[in-house]
Coordinates of C-alpha atoms and ligand atoms in Angstrom, one line a residue:
M26 CA 0.0 0.0 0.0
Q27 CA 1.1 3.5 -0.7
A28 CA 1.5 5.9 2.3
S29 CA -1.0 8.7 2.2
S30 CA 0.6 11.7 0.4
T31 CA -1.8 14.2 2.1
L32 CA -0.4 13.0 5.3
A33 CA 3.1 13.4 3.9
A34 CA 2.4 17.1 3.1
M35 CA 1.2 17.6 6.7
Q36 CA 4.5 16.1 8.0
A37 CA 6.6 18.3 5.8
A38 CA 4.8 21.3 7.1
E39 CA 5.2 20.2 10.7
A40 CA 8.9 19.7 10.2
L41 CA 9.3 23.3 8.8
R42 CA 7.2 24.6 11.7
A43 CA 9.5 22.9 14.2
E44 CA 12.4 24.8 12.7
G45 CA 10.4 28.0 13.4
A46 CA 9.2 28.8 9.8
D47 CA 6.0 30.7 9.4
V48 CA 4.1 28.0 7.2
V49 CA 0.9 28.6 5.4
D50 CA -0.9 25.3 5.1
F51 CA -3.3 24.6 2.2
G52 CA -2.9 20.9 2.7
A53 CA -5.6 20.2 5.3
G54 CA -8.3 17.7 4.4
E55 CA -10.3 18.7 7.4
P56 CA -12.5 21.5 8.6
D57 CA -10.7 24.2 10.6
F58 CA -13.7 24.7 12.7
D59 CA -14.2 23.2 16.3
T60 CA -16.9 20.5 16.7
P61 CA -20.2 22.3 17.6
Q62 CA -20.8 22.9 21.4
N63 CA -24.1 21.0 21.4
V64 CA -22.3 18.0 20.0
K65 CA -19.6 18.0 22.6
D66 CA -22.2 18.4 25.4
A67 CA -24.0 15.4 24.1
A68 CA -20.8 13.4 24.3
A69 CA -20.1 14.5 27.9
A70 CA -23.7 13.7 28.9
A71 CA -23.3 10.3 27.3
M72 CA -20.2 9.6 29.3
Q73 CA -21.8 10.7 32.5
A74 CA -24.8 8.5 31.8
G75 CA -22.5 5.5 31.5
K76 CA -22.9 5.0 27.8
T77 CA -19.4 3.7 27.7
K78 CA -20.0 0.1 26.9
Y79 CA -20.0 -1.9 23.5
T80 CA -23.1 -1.2 21.4
A81 CA -24.4 -3.3 18.6
T82 CA -21.7 -3.6 15.8
G83 CA -23.8 -1.4 13.5
G84 CA -24.4 1.3 16.1
T85 CA -27.1 2.2 18.5
R86 CA -30.7 2.1 17.6
E87 CA -30.8 6.0 18.2
L88 CA -28.0 6.6 15.8
Q89 CA -29.3 4.2 13.1
Q90 CA -32.7 5.8 13.3
A91 CA -31.2 9.4 13.1
I92 CA -29.4 8.3 9.9
I93 CA -32.6 6.8 8.4
D94 CA -34.6 9.9 9.4
F95 CA -32.1 12.3 7.8
Y96 CA -32.2 10.5 4.5
A97 CA -36.0 10.2 4.7
Q98 CA -36.3 13.9 5.3
A99 CA -33.7 15.3 3.0
F100 CA -34.1 13.0 0.1
G101 CA -37.4 11.1 0.5
A102 CA -35.5 7.8 0.8
R103 CA -36.8 4.9 2.8
F104 CA -34.2 2.8 4.5
E105 CA -34.8 0.1 7.2
R106 CA -32.7 -0.7 10.2
G107 CA -31.2 -3.7 8.4
E108 CA -29.9 -1.5 5.7
V109 CA -27.9 1.0 7.8
M110 CA -24.8 0.7 9.9
A111 CA -22.6 3.2 11.8
T112 CA -18.8 2.9 11.0
S113 CA -15.7 4.4 12.3
G114 CA -15.7 7.2 9.7
G115 CA -16.7 7.1 6.1
K116 CA -13.5 5.3 5.5
Q117 CA -14.5 2.2 7.2
A118 CA -17.8 2.3 5.4
I119 CA -15.8 2.2 2.1
F120 CA -13.4 -0.4 3.4
N121 CA -16.3 -2.7 4.5
A122 CA -18.2 -2.3 1.2
V123 CA -15.2 -3.0 -0.9
V124 CA -13.8 -6.1 0.8
T125 CA -17.2 -7.8 1.1
L126 CA -17.8 -7.4 -2.6
I127 CA -14.4 -7.7 -4.4
N128 CA -12.8 -11.0 -5.4
P129 CA -9.3 -11.2 -6.9
G130 CA -9.4 -10.1 -10.5
D131 CA -12.6 -8.0 -10.3
E132 CA -12.4 -4.6 -12.0
V133 CA -13.4 -1.5 -10.1
L134 CA -14.0 1.8 -11.9
I135 CA -12.6 4.9 -10.3
A136 CA -12.6 8.3 -11.9
K137 CA -9.5 10.5 -12.0
P138 CA -8.8 12.5 -9.9
Y139 CA -9.6 10.2 -7.1
W140 CA -9.5 10.2 -3.3
V141 CA -6.2 8.4 -2.5
T142 CA -7.8 5.6 -0.5
F143 CA -10.1 4.2 -3.3
P144 CA -7.4 2.4 -5.4
E145 CA -5.6 1.2 -2.2
V146 CA -8.7 -0.5 -0.8
V147 CA -9.4 -2.1 -4.1
I148 CA -5.9 -3.4 -4.3
F149 CA -6.1 -4.6 -0.7
A150 CA -9.1 -6.6 -1.6
G151 CA -7.4 -8.2 -4.6
G152 CA -9.2 -6.2 -7.2
I153 CA -8.0 -4.2 -10.1
P154 CA -8.6 -0.4 -10.1
V155 CA -9.5 0.8 -13.6
F156 CA -9.2 4.6 -13.8
I157 CA -11.5 6.8 -15.9
E158 CA -9.8 10.0 -17.5
T159 CA -12.0 13.0 -17.0
E160 CA -9.7 15.8 -17.8
D161 CA -11.6 16.5 -21.1
T162 CA -14.7 17.1 -19.3
G163 CA -13.1 19.4 -16.6
F164 CA -13.1 16.4 -14.2
V165 CA -16.8 16.0 -14.1
L166 CA -17.6 12.3 -14.7
S167 CA -20.0 11.7 -17.7
V168 CA -22.2 8.7 -18.6
E169 CA -20.2 8.2 -21.8
Q170 CA -16.9 8.0 -20.0
V171 CA -18.4 5.3 -17.7
A172 CA -19.8 3.3 -20.6
A173 CA -16.5 3.4 -22.4
A174 CA -14.6 1.9 -19.3
I175 CA -16.9 -1.0 -18.6
T176 CA -15.6 -4.5 -19.4
P177 CA -17.1 -7.9 -18.6
R178 CA -15.0 -8.0 -15.5
T179 CA -16.3 -4.7 -14.1
K180 CA -17.9 -5.4 -10.7
L181 CA -18.0 -2.0 -9.0
I182 CA -17.7 1.7 -9.5
I183 CA -16.7 4.2 -6.7
L184 CA -18.4 7.6 -7.3
N185 CA -17.4 10.7 -5.2
S186 CA -19.4 13.8 -5.6
P187 CA -18.5 16.4 -4.5
C188 CA -15.1 15.2 -5.3
N189 CA -11.9 15.3 -3.2
P190 CA -9.6 16.6 -4.7
S191 CA -11.3 18.5 -7.7
G192 CA -14.3 19.8 -5.8
R193 CA -16.4 19.1 -8.8
V194 CA -20.0 17.9 -8.6
I195 CA -21.7 15.5 -11.0
P196 CA -25.0 17.2 -12.0
P197 CA -28.0 15.3 -10.7
A198 CA -29.4 14.5 -14.2
E199 CA -26.0 13.1 -15.3
F200 CA -25.7 11.1 -12.0
Q201 CA -29.1 9.6 -12.7
K202 CA -28.0 8.5 -16.2
I203 CA -24.8 7.1 -14.8
M204 CA -26.9 5.0 -12.3
E205 CA -29.3 3.8 -15.0
L206 CA -26.3 2.6 -17.0
L207 CA -24.7 0.7 -14.0
H208 CA -28.2 -0.7 -13.2
D209 CA -28.6 -2.0 -16.8
R210 CA -25.1 -3.6 -16.7
G211 CA -25.6 -5.0 -13.2
I212 CA -22.6 -3.2 -11.8
Y213 CA -22.4 -2.4 -8.0
V214 CA -21.9 1.2 -6.9
I215 CA -20.4 2.9 -3.9
T216 CA -21.2 6.6 -3.6
D217 CA -18.9 8.4 -1.2
E218 CA -21.1 11.2 0.2
C219 CA -18.5 12.6 2.6
Y220 CA -18.9 16.1 1.3
L221 CA -22.6 15.7 0.6
R222 CA -23.7 19.0 2.3
F223 CA -20.8 21.1 0.8
V224 CA -22.3 22.2 -2.4
Y225 CA -22.4 25.9 -3.4
P226 CA -25.4 27.3 -5.4
P227 CA -26.4 27.1 -8.1
A228 CA -25.1 23.6 -7.9
E229 CA -27.5 21.3 -5.9
V230 CA -27.1 18.8 -3.1
F231 CA -27.8 15.4 -4.5
S232 CA -27.7 11.9 -3.0
A233 CA -28.1 8.7 -5.1
A234 CA -30.3 7.6 -2.2
S235 CA -33.0 9.8 -3.7
L236 CA -33.2 7.7 -6.8
P237 CA -35.9 5.1 -7.4
A238 CA -35.5 1.9 -5.4
E239 CA -34.7 -0.3 -8.5
L240 CA -31.6 1.9 -9.2
R241 CA -30.5 1.5 -5.6
S242 CA -30.5 -2.3 -5.5
K243 CA -26.7 -2.5 -5.9
L244 CA -25.9 0.7 -4.2
C245 CA -24.0 1.4 -1.1
V246 CA -24.0 5.0 0.2
A247 CA -21.0 5.8 2.4
G248 CA -21.3 8.9 4.5
S249 CA -19.5 10.7 7.3
F250 CA -19.9 13.2 10.1
S251 CA -16.3 14.2 9.8
K252 CA -16.7 17.2 7.5
T253 CA -20.3 18.3 7.9
Y254 CA -20.0 18.6 11.6
A255 CA -16.2 19.2 12.0
M256 CA -15.9 15.8 13.7
T257 CA -12.8 14.3 12.0
G258 CA -11.4 12.9 15.3
W259 CA -14.6 11.4 16.6
R260 CA -14.6 8.7 13.9
V261 CA -18.2 8.3 12.9
G262 CA -19.6 7.5 9.5
Y263 CA -22.2 5.2 8.0
A264 CA -23.2 2.8 5.3
L265 CA -26.6 2.5 3.7
A266 CA -26.8 -0.6 1.6
P267 CA -29.1 -3.6 0.7
R268 CA -29.8 -5.9 3.6
E269 CA -27.5 -8.8 2.5
W270 CA -24.5 -6.4 1.7
T271 CA -25.0 -4.7 5.1
R272 CA -25.1 -8.1 6.7
Q273 CA -21.8 -9.0 5.3
M274 CA -20.3 -5.7 6.1
L275 CA -21.4 -6.2 9.7
T276 CA -19.6 -9.4 9.8
V277 CA -16.3 -7.9 8.7
Q278 CA -16.7 -5.0 11.1
G279 CA -17.7 -7.3 14.0
H280 CA -14.5 -9.3 13.6
S281 CA -12.3 -6.3 13.2
T282 CA -13.2 -3.1 15.1
S283 CA -16.8 -3.8 16.3
N284 CA -18.9 -0.7 16.9
T285 CA -17.5 2.8 16.5
N286 CA -17.0 4.7 19.9
S287 CA -20.1 4.6 21.9
I288 CA -19.7 8.3 23.1
A289 CA -19.0 9.5 19.6
Q290 CA -22.2 7.7 18.5
A291 CA -24.2 9.7 21.1
A292 CA -22.5 12.9 19.8
A293 CA -23.4 12.0 16.3
V294 CA -27.1 11.5 17.2
E295 CA -27.1 15.1 18.5
A296 CA -25.2 16.3 15.4
L297 CA -28.0 15.0 13.1
T298 CA -31.0 15.7 15.3
G299 CA -29.9 18.9 17.2
P300 CA -29.7 22.5 16.1
Q301 CA -28.2 22.9 12.6
E302 CA -27.2 26.5 12.9
S303 CA -23.5 25.7 13.2
V304 CA -23.5 23.8 9.9
G305 CA -25.1 26.9 8.2
E306 CA -22.4 29.1 9.7
M307 CA -19.6 26.9 8.5
L308 CA -21.1 26.6 5.1
A309 CA -21.4 30.4 4.8
E310 CA -17.7 30.8 5.7
Y311 CA -16.6 28.2 3.2
T312 CA -18.9 30.0 0.6
K313 CA -17.1 33.3 1.3
R314 CA -13.7 31.7 1.1
R315 CA -14.3 29.8 -2.0
A316 CA -15.5 32.9 -3.9
W317 CA -12.4 34.8 -2.8
L318 CA -9.9 32.0 -3.6
L319 CA -11.3 31.2 -7.0
N320 CA -11.2 34.9 -8.0
A321 CA -7.6 35.2 -6.6
L322 CA -6.4 32.1 -8.3
R323 CA -7.8 33.1 -11.7
Q324 CA -5.9 36.4 -11.5
I325 CA -2.5 34.7 -11.3
P326 CA -1.3 34.5 -14.9
G327 CA -0.7 31.0 -16.1
L328 CA -2.8 29.3 -13.5
S329 CA -6.2 28.0 -14.6
C330 CA -8.8 26.5 -12.4
N331 CA -12.2 24.8 -13.1
E332 CA -15.2 25.8 -10.9
P333 CA -15.2 23.6 -7.9
E334 CA -18.9 23.4 -7.1
G335 CA -18.4 21.5 -3.7
A336 CA -16.2 20.4 -0.9
F337 CA -13.5 22.8 0.2
Y338 CA -10.8 22.4 -2.4
A339 CA -9.7 24.2 -5.5
F340 CA -7.8 22.2 -8.1
P341 CA -5.8 24.5 -10.3
S342 CA -3.5 23.4 -13.1
V343 CA 0.0 24.4 -13.1
Q344 CA 0.8 22.7 -16.4
S345 CA 2.0 26.0 -18.0
F346 CA 4.8 26.4 -15.5
L347 CA 6.2 22.8 -16.0
Q348 CA 9.5 23.4 -18.0
G349 CA 13.2 23.1 -17.4
E350 CA 14.0 21.8 -13.9
L351 CA 10.3 22.1 -12.9
K352 CA 9.1 18.9 -14.5
T353 CA 6.2 17.9 -12.5
S354 CA 3.5 19.2 -10.1
A355 CA 5.4 17.5 -7.3
D356 CA 8.4 19.7 -8.2
F357 CA 6.2 22.7 -8.1
A358 CA 4.7 21.8 -4.7
S359 CA 8.1 21.0 -3.1
R360 CA 9.8 24.1 -4.4
L361 CA 6.7 26.3 -3.2
L362 CA 7.2 24.7 0.3
R363 CA 11.0 25.3 0.3
E364 CA 11.0 28.8 -1.1
E365 CA 7.7 30.2 0.1
H366 CA 6.8 27.9 3.1
T367 CA 3.4 27.2 1.6
V368 CA 1.9 23.7 1.6
V369 CA -0.3 22.4 -1.4
T370 CA -0.9 18.8 -2.2
D371 CA 0.5 17.5 -5.5
G372 CA -2.3 16.5 -7.9
A373 CA -0.3 13.3 -9.0
A374 CA -1.2 11.8 -5.6
F375 CA -4.8 11.8 -6.9
G376 CA -3.9 10.6 -10.3
A377 CA -3.9 14.1 -11.9
E378 CA -0.3 15.1 -12.7
G379 CA 0.0 18.8 -13.5
Y380 CA -2.6 19.9 -10.9
L381 CA -2.4 21.0 -7.2
R382 CA -5.0 20.6 -4.5
I383 CA -5.6 23.8 -2.4
S384 CA -7.7 23.4 0.7
Y385 CA -9.7 26.5 1.8
A386 CA -10.4 24.8 5.2
T387 CA -8.2 27.6 6.6
S388 CA -8.7 31.2 7.6
M389 CA -9.1 34.1 5.3
E390 CA -5.8 35.6 6.7
Q391 CA -4.0 32.4 5.7
L392 CA -5.7 32.3 2.4
T393 CA -4.6 35.8 1.6
E394 CA -1.0 35.3 2.7
G395 CA -0.8 32.0 0.9
I396 CA -2.1 33.5 -2.4
T397 CA 0.4 36.3 -2.0
R398 CA 3.2 33.8 -1.7
I399 CA 2.0 31.7 -4.7
S400 CA 1.8 34.8 -6.9
R401 CA 5.4 35.8 -5.8
F402 CA 6.6 32.3 -6.6
V403 CA 4.9 32.2 -9.9
E404 CA 6.3 35.6 -10.9
R405 CA 9.8 34.4 -10.1
L406 CA 9.2 31.3 -12.3
R407 CA 8.3 33.5 -15.2
D408 CA 11.3 35.8 -14.9
Ligands
PLP18 C1 -13.6 11.7 -0.4 C2 -13.5 11.2 1.0 N1 -14.1 10.2 1.4 C3 -14.0 9.7 2.7 C4 -13.2 10.3 3.6 C5 -13.2 9.7 5.0 O1 -13.5 10.5 6.0 P1 -13.8 9.9 7.4 O2 -13.3 8.6 7.5 O3 -13.2 10.8 8.4 O4 -15.3 9.9 7.5 C6 -12.5 11.5 3.3 C7 -11.6 12.1 4.2 O5 -10.8 12.9 3.9 C8 -12.7 12.0 1.9 O6 -12.0 13.0 1.5

């Protein structure tokens, strides 16, 4: 397995900080906000009430119900208790779903650029990741691209919209066409909805869970509390999948980690069912930063950036600067770190050489300072 390059970027920044450097960090893959107070209070109350024991492997009744109710309310989707399980983050939901389905030699479609974990989990399960190029469509996956990648050995596709790292969103109509195609071909689907709520108008929040039941018969929705509620450290996510698939995932989880943390589960119930103001406040802040960042990036000559309709990343191309000693986006990122103490993540880590991921899960002050540094760096490259 490959070590996570996003973690490597974090470590490089930490090493510079330890030497006393003033580092601007655009590498973060997690919200810079604290977990909402009501969620923390719920965890404290759960601890005091003695909710400190094992729960059912798939989570408490309260948490399962809260997840079911959220999908019913937001997307009109009907799920039963046997079709939902709480997991240790969205990551475990994806892991469970892949290892229960994939046998050696099975092909799994993954669109580029992809979240780094997808191919690694597929390889772990003995499967073969088959990558779909999407640069021609600005990194928005189309039904034609999916159709062209299907072979008789295709067992599964992993979809991620909004996408980490590109921030792009598959429009709902296109998403439905993709799901219809996959249904016709009998291909399983995992939709990673980790950034479900991070969509900026006019783009729309969309879950495959809202599709008609027949299109969902081979669908596993993997979700997470990490980003929406700034709860990355609590490790709560979930899977919504057909009963038999869920049963197998419960077996894997039951023999590996068992239930996710009981106190964190109580906190997650409050996150979903309690006041939602803090989510709105966080989204308003991301909206402001996104608009500012996109505008600033587009003013840097030579840099080009697609519109990221979701998540909290911009994914600009630095291809026009790659010449001479600066051959790759990794070279660009490491020189930027060395010369301007600014951390960005190399797009090649996500299967997109020539691009950089810039996270705006950081303050406006840091964004402003970081863009000043990138502009200065780029100006020197042009000289
Ligand atoms: C696309 C995507 N999916 C899933 C995850 C997993 O998040 P967690 O396990 O914290 O829920 C992440 C985290 O960075 C992500 O970016």
